[in-house]
Structure formats: C-alpha cells, structure tokens
mmCIF file of C-alpha atoms and ligand atoms in Angstrom:
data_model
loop_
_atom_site.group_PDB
_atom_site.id
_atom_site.type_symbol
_atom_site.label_atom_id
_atom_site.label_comp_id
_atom_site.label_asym_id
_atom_site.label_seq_id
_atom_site.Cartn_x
_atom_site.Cartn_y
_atom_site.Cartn_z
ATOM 1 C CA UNK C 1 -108.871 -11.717 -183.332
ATOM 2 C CA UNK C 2 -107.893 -13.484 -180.138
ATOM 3 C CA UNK C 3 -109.040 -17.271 -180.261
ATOM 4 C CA UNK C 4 -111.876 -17.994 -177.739
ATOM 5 C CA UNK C 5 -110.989 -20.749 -175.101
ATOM 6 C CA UNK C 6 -113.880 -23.284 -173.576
ATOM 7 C CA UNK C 7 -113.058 -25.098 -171.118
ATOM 8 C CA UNK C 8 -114.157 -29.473 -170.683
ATOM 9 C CA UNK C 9 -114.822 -29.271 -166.464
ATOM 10 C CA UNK C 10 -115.485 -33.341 -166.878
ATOM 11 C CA UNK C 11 -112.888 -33.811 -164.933
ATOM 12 C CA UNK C 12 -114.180 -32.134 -161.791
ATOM 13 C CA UNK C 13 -117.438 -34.597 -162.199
ATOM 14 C CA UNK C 14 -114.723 -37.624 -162.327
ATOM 15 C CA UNK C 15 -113.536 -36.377 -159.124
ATOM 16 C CA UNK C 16 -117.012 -35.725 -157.820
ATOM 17 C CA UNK C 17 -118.349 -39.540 -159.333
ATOM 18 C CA UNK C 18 -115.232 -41.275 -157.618
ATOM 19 C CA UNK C 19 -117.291 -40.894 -154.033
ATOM 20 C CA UNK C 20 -120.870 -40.791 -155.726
ATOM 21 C CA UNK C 21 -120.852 -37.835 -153.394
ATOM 22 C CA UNK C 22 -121.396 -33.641 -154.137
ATOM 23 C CA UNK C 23 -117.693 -31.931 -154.453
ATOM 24 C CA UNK C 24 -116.207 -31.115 -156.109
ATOM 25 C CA UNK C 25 -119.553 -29.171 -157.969
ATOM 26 C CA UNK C 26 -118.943 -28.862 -161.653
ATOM 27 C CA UNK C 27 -121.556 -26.180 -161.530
ATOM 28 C CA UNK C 28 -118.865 -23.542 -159.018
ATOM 29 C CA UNK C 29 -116.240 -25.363 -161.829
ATOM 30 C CA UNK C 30 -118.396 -23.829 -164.866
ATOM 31 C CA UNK C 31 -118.603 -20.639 -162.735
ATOM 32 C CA UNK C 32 -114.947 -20.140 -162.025
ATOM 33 C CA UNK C 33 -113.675 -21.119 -164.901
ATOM 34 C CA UNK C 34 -116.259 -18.700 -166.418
ATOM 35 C CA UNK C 35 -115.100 -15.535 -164.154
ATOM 36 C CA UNK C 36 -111.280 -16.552 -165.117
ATOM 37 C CA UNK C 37 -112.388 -15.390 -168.684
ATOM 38 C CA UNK C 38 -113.132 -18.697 -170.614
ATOM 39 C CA UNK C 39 -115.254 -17.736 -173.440
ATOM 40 C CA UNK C 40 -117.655 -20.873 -173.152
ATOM 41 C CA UNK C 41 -118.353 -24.082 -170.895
ATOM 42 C CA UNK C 42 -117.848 -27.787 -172.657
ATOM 43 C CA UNK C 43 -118.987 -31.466 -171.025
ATOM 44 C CA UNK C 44 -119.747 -34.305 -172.157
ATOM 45 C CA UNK C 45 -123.080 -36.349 -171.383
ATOM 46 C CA UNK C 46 -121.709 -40.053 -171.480
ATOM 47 C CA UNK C 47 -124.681 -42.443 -172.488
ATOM 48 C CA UNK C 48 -122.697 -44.687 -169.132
ATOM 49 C CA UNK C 49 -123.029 -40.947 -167.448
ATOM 50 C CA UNK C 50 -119.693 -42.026 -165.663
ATOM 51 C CA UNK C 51 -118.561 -38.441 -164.974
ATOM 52 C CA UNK C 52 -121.423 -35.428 -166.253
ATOM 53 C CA UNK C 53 -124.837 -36.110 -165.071
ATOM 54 C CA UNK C 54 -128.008 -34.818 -166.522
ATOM 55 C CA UNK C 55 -128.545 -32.506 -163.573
ATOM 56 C CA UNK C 56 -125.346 -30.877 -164.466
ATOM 57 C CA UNK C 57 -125.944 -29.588 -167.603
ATOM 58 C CA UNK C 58 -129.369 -28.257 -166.853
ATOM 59 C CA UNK C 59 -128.123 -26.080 -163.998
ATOM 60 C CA UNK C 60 -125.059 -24.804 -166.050
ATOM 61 C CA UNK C 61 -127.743 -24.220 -168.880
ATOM 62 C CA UNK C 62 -128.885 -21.950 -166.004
ATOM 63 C CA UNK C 63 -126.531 -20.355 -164.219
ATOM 64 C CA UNK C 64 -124.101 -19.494 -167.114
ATOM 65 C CA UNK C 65 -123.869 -16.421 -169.123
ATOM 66 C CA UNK C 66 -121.199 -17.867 -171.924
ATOM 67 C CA UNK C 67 -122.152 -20.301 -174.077
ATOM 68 C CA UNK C 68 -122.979 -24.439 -173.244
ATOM 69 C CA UNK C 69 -121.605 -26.682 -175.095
ATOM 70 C CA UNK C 70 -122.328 -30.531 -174.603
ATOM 71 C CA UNK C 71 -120.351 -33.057 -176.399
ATOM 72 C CA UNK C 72 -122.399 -36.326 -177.132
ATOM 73 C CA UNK C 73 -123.036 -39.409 -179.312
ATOM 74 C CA UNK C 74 -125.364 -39.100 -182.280
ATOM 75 C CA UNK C 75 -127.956 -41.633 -180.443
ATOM 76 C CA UNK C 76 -131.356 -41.049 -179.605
ATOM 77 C CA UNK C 77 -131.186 -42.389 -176.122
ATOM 78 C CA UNK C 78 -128.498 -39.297 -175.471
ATOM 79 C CA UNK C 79 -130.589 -36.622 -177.711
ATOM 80 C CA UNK C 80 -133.663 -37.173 -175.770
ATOM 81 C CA UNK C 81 -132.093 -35.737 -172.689
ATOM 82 C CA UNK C 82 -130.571 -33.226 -174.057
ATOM 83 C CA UNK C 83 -132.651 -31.398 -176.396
ATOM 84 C CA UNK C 84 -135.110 -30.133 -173.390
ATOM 85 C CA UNK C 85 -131.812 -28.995 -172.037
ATOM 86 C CA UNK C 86 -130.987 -26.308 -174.731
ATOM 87 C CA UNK C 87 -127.429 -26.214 -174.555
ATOM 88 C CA UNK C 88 -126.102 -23.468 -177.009
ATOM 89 C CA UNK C 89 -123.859 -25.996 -178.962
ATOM 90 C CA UNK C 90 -123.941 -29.575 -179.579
ATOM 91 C CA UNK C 91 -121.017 -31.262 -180.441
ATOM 92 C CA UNK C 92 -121.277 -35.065 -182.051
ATOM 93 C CA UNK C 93 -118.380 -37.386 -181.200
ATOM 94 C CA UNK C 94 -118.100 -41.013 -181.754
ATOM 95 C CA UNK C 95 -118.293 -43.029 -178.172
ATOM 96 C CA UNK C 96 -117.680 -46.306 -177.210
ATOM 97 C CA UNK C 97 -118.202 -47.390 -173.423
ATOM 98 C CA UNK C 98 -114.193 -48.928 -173.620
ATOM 99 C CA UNK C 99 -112.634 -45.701 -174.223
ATOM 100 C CA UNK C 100 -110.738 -43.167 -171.587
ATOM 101 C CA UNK C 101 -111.685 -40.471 -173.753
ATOM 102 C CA UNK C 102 -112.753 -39.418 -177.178
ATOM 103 C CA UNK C 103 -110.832 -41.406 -179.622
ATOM 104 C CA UNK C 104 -110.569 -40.287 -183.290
ATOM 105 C CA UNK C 105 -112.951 -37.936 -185.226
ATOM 106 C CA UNK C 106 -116.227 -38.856 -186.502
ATOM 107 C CA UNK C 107 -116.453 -40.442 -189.521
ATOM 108 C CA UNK C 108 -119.678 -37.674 -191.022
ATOM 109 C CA UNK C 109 -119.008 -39.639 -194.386
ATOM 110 C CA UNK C 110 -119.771 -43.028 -192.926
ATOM 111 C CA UNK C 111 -122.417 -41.982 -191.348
ATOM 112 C CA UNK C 112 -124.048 -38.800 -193.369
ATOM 113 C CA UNK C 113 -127.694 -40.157 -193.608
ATOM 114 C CA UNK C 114 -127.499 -40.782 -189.320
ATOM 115 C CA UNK C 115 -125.918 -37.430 -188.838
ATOM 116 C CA UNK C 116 -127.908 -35.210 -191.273
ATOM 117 C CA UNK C 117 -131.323 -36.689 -189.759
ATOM 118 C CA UNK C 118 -129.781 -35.365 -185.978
ATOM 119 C CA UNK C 119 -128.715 -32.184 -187.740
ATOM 120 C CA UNK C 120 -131.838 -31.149 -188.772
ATOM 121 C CA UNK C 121 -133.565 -32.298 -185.639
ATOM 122 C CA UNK C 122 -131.252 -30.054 -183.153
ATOM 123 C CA UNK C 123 -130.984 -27.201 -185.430
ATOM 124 C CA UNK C 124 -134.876 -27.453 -185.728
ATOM 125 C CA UNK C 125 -134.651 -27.159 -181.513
ATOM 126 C CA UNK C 126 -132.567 -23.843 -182.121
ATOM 127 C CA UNK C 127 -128.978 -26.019 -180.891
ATOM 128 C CA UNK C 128 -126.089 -25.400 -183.040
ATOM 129 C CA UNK C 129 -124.147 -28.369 -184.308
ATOM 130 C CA UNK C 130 -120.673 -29.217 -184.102
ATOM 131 C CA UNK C 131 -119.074 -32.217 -185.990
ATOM 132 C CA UNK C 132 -115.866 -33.617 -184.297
ATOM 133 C CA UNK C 133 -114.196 -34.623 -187.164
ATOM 134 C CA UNK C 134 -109.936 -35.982 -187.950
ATOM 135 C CA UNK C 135 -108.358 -33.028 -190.114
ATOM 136 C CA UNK C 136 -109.150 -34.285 -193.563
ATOM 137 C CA UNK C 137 -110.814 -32.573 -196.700
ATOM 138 C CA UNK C 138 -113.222 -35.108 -198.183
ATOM 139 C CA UNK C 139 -114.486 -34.693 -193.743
ATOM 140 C CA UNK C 140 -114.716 -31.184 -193.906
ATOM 141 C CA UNK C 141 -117.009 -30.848 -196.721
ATOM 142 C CA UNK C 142 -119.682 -34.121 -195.227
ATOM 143 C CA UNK C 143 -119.598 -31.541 -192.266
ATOM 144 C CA UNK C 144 -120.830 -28.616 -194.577
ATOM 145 C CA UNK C 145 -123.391 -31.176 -196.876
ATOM 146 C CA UNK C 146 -124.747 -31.971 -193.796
ATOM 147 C CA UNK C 147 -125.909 -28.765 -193.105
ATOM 148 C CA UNK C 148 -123.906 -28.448 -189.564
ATOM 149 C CA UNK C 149 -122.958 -25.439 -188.136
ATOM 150 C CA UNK C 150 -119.286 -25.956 -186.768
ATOM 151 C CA UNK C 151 -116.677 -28.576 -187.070
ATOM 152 C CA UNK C 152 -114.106 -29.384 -184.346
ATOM 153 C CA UNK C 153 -110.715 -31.009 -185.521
ATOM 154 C CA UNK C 154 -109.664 -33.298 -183.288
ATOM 155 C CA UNK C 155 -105.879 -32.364 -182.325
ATOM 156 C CA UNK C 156 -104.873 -35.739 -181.174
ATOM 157 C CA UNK C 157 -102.717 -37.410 -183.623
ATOM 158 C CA UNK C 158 -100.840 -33.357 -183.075
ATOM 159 C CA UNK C 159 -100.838 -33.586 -179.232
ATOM 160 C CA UNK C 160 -99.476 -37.136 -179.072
ATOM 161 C CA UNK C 161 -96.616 -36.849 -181.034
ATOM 162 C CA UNK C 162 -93.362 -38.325 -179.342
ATOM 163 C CA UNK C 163 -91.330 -35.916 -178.106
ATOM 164 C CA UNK C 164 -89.082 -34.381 -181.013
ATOM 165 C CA UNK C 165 -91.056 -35.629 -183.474
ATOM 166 C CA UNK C 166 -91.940 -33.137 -186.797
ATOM 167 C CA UNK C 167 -95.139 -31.791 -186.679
ATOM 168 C CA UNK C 168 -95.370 -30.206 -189.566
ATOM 169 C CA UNK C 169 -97.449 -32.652 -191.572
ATOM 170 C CA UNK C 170 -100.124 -32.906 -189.110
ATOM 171 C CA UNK C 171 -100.521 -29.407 -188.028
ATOM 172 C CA UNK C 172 -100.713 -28.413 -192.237
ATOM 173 C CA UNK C 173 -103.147 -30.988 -192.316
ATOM 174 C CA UNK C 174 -105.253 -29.194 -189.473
ATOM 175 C CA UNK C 175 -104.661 -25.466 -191.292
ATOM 176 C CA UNK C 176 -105.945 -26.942 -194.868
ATOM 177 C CA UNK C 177 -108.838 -28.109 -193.458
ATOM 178 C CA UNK C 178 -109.587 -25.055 -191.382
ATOM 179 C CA UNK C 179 -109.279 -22.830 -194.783
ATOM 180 C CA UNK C 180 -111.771 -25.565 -196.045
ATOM 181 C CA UNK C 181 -114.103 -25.445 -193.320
ATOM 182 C CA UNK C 182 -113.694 -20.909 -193.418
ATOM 183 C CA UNK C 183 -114.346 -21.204 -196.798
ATOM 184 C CA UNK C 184 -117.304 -23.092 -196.692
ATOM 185 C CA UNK C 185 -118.841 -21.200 -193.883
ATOM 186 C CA UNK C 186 -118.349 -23.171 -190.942
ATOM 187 C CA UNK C 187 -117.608 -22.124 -187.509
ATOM 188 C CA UNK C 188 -113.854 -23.517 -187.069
ATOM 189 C CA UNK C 189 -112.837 -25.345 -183.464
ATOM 190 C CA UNK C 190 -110.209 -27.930 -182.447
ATOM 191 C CA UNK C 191 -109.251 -29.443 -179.557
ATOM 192 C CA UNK C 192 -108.224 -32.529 -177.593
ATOM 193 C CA UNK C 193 -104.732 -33.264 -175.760
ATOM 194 C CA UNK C 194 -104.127 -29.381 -175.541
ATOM 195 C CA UNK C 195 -101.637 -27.868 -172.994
ATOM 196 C CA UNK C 196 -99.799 -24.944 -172.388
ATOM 197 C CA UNK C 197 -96.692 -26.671 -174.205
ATOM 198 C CA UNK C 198 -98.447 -27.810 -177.374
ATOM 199 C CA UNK C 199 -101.199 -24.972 -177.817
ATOM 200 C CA UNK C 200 -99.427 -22.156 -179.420
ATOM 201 C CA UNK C 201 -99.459 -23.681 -183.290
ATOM 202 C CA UNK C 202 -103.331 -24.184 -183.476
ATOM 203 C CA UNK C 203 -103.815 -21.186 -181.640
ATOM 204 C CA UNK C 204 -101.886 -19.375 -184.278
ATOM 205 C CA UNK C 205 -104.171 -20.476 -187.174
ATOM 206 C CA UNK C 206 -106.013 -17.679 -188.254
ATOM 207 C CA UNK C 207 -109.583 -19.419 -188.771
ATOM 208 C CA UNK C 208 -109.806 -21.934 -185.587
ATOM 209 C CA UNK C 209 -111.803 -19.589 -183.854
ATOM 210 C CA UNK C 210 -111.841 -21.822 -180.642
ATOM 211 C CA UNK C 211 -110.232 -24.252 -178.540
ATOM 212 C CA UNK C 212 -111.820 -27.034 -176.242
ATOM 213 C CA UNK C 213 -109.755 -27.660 -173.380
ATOM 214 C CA UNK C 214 -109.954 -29.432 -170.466
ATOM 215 C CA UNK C 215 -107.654 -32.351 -169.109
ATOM 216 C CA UNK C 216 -104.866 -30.203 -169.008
ATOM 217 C CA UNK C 217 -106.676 -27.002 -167.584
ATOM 218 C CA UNK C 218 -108.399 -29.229 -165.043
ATOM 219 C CA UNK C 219 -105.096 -31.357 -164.113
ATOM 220 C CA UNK C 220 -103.442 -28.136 -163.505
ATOM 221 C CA UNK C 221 -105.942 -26.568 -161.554
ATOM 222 C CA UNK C 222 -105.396 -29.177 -158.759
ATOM 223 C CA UNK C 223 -101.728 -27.498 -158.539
ATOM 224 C CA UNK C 224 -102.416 -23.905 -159.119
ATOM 225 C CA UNK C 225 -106.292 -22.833 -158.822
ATOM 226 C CA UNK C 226 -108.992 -23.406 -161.110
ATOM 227 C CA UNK C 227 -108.468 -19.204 -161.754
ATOM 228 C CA UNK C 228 -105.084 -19.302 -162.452
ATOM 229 C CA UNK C 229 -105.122 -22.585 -164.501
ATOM 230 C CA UNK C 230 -107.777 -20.968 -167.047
ATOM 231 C CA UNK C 231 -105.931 -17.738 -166.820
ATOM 232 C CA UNK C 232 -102.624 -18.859 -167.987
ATOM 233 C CA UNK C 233 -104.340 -21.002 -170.706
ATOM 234 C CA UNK C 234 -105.800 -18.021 -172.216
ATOM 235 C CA UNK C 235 -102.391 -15.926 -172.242
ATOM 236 C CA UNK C 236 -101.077 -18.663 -174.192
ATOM 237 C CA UNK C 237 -103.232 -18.588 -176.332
ATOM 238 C CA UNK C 238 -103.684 -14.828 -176.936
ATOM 239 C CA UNK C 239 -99.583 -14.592 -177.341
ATOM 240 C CA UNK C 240 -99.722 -17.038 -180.036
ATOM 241 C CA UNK C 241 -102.681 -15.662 -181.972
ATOM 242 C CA UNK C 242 -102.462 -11.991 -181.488
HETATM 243 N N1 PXP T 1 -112.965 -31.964 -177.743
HETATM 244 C C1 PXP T 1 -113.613 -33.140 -177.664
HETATM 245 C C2 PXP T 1 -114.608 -33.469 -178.728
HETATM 246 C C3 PXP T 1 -113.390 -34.020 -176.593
HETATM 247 O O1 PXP T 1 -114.063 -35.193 -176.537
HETATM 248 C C4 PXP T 1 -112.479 -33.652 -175.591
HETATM 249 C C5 PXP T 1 -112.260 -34.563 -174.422
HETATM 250 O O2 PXP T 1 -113.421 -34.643 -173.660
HETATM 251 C C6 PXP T 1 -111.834 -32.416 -175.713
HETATM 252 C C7 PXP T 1 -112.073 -31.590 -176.810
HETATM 253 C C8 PXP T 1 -110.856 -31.935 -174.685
HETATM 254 O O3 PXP T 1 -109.743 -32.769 -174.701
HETATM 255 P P1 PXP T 1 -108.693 -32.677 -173.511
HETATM 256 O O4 PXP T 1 -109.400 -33.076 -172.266
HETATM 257 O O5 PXP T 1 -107.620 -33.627 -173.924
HETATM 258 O O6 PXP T 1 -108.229 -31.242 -173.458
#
C-alpha cells in the first residue's frame, strides 16, 4: 500500500506571524494542500504560539475532510486548548522555547508516568496519540506500555547526514523499530527533514504507514505552487513504496 503523506503548513503561519497580519491563511494552505491529495493536515500549537494560533486549528478542525493532526508538548497549559479542539491525532514532542524546530525524539521512558497520565486523558476525549520518539527499541515498546496509539520516528539524525555519508546504520535503525512498533500494534509514522532527495528509503519501508512533511513541501511551494509542491511529494513517495 502506498504510504500516506501529511503535510506541516507551519510554515505558511511563519510567513503570516512575520507581519502579525492575515496572509498567507494556513486555513486555504490546509485546503490546497488537501485538494493536491495529502492524506492528512499536521501543525504544531507552540506553547510561545510563534507561528500556529489557536484559531487555526479550530477552523481546520472545521473545514477539513482528512484527518488533523496537532503536534504539541505534553503540558497542561497546551492540552487545555486543545482538547475542546478535537483534532483527530495528537502528536507529543518535546519543546523548548530556544529551538528552530523539533529537536530529538521524546524520551517516553523518561517520562512514562507524565505521558501515560496525558495518554489516557486524550484517548478518554476520543484523540488518538502519537509519540515522537528517536528510532530505538527499548522507545518503541514505552510507546506501546503507554497505551499510545501511534509512534512517529523522528528522521533527523537520517536527513542530516553530510553529504556522502552511509546511511545504512541509521535508516536499519528506523526499519527495526518500525517492525517493533507493527508488531506491537502501533500505527507507524516518521518524519522530520524530509525532501524529495532523501524521502525514497523511509518511504520504501513497508510498515511506516505515513510521512509528516512540511519545511521542504512548504519551501518549495514558494517556487512551484502549493499544488504542485504536494503533488510531486506524493509521486515520490508512491514510486518508492509501490
Ligand atoms: N514531525 C514532527 C514531530 C515535527 O516536529 C516536524 C517539524 O515541525 C515534522 C515532522 C516535519 O519536519 P520538516 O518540517 O523538517 O519536514
């Protein structure tokens, strides 16, 4: 089966939150990228909301007809708003208010008591969980203890490789891990630092049944078209895992 693309449309609310102004609308974003054929619709809710803004995710929550997903941190502050939301899928990430963008997986071991207490309370609001988790076993099976419903590898240590570096370790590291995950029931996803050059090899493994992309989908869009940007993404990823 073809591996499902959504698509991160932060990016557009960057754009949008560097004149505190209304374009460019991440809702048309959701809706474009949506009509181009992208299987679901990922942002993130920022507790320093520097880019996605509450307002957004309740009117994609409305207008959308493929799944929401909203990446977050496990913190109460964040959960409040978004519970009444409903998105489809929530996915936990660590955050810190320093960072560009997501760095490293959560650590579900760490922090298991935290993360099976915010489990149970979005599962109990009829959200689906995702973990965002590094490649790695002893990860994998926190994720399924905890009683979540996905896990997302992160595919950064893969996508920042220097150029003509092997990535064999790292990418059998991600396929182990998604047997694991299979195996143990868990809806399989990965992303981060995906592009058209880099995506084939995750897209090729057989249980990673979707990829989160945006940076490079959105950065490309300003060239080519929002359309065209999600289109090629998704024939890159249906010639590698046909
Ligand atoms: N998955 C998660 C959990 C993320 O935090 C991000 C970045 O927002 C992505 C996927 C998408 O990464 P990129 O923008 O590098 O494609």
């Amino acid at each position: 089966m073809t591996t499902c693309l959504g698509v991160n449309i932060d990016h557009v609310a960057t754009l949008r939150q560097a004149r505190s102004g209304h374009e460019p609308e991440p809702v048309m974003a959701g809706l474009l990228a949506q009509s181009a054929g992208a299987h679901g619709i990922t942002v993130h809710l920022r507790a320093d909301r520097r880019h996605i803004q509450d307002r957004d995710v309740r009117l994609l929550r409305e207008v959308l007809s493929v799944p929401l997903n909203v990446e977050c941190a496990a913190s109460q502050e964040i959960l409040e708003a978004i519970v009444p939301l409903k998105p489809h899928w929530v996915t936990l990430v660590p955050e810190t208010r320093e960072e560009l963008t997501t760095q490293g997986g959560l650590d579900a071991i760490f922090l298991q008591a935290h993360l099976r207490t915010v489990v149970r309370e979005l599962r109990s609001s009829d959200i689906r969980v995702s973990l965002f988790i590094d490649p790695q076993l002893d990860q994998v099976k926190m994720a399924s203890r905890i009683e979540a419903d996905g896990v997302e590898f992160n595919t950064g240590i893969y996508s920042d490789l220097p150029f003509g570096a092997d990535p064999t370790p790292e990418l059998d590291r991600i396929k182990e891990s998604a047997r694991l995950a299979s195996r143990l029931g868990l809806k399989v996803l990965a992303g981060h630092g995906l592009t058209l050059q880099n995506v084939g090899p995750i897209a090729a493994i057989p249980e990673i049944s979707e990829l989160n992309i945006g940076h490079s989908i959105i950065g490309r869009a300003v060239m080519v078209g929002l359309d065209r940007a999600v289109q090629e993404m998704l024939d890159a990823i249906a010639k590698a895992s046909a």
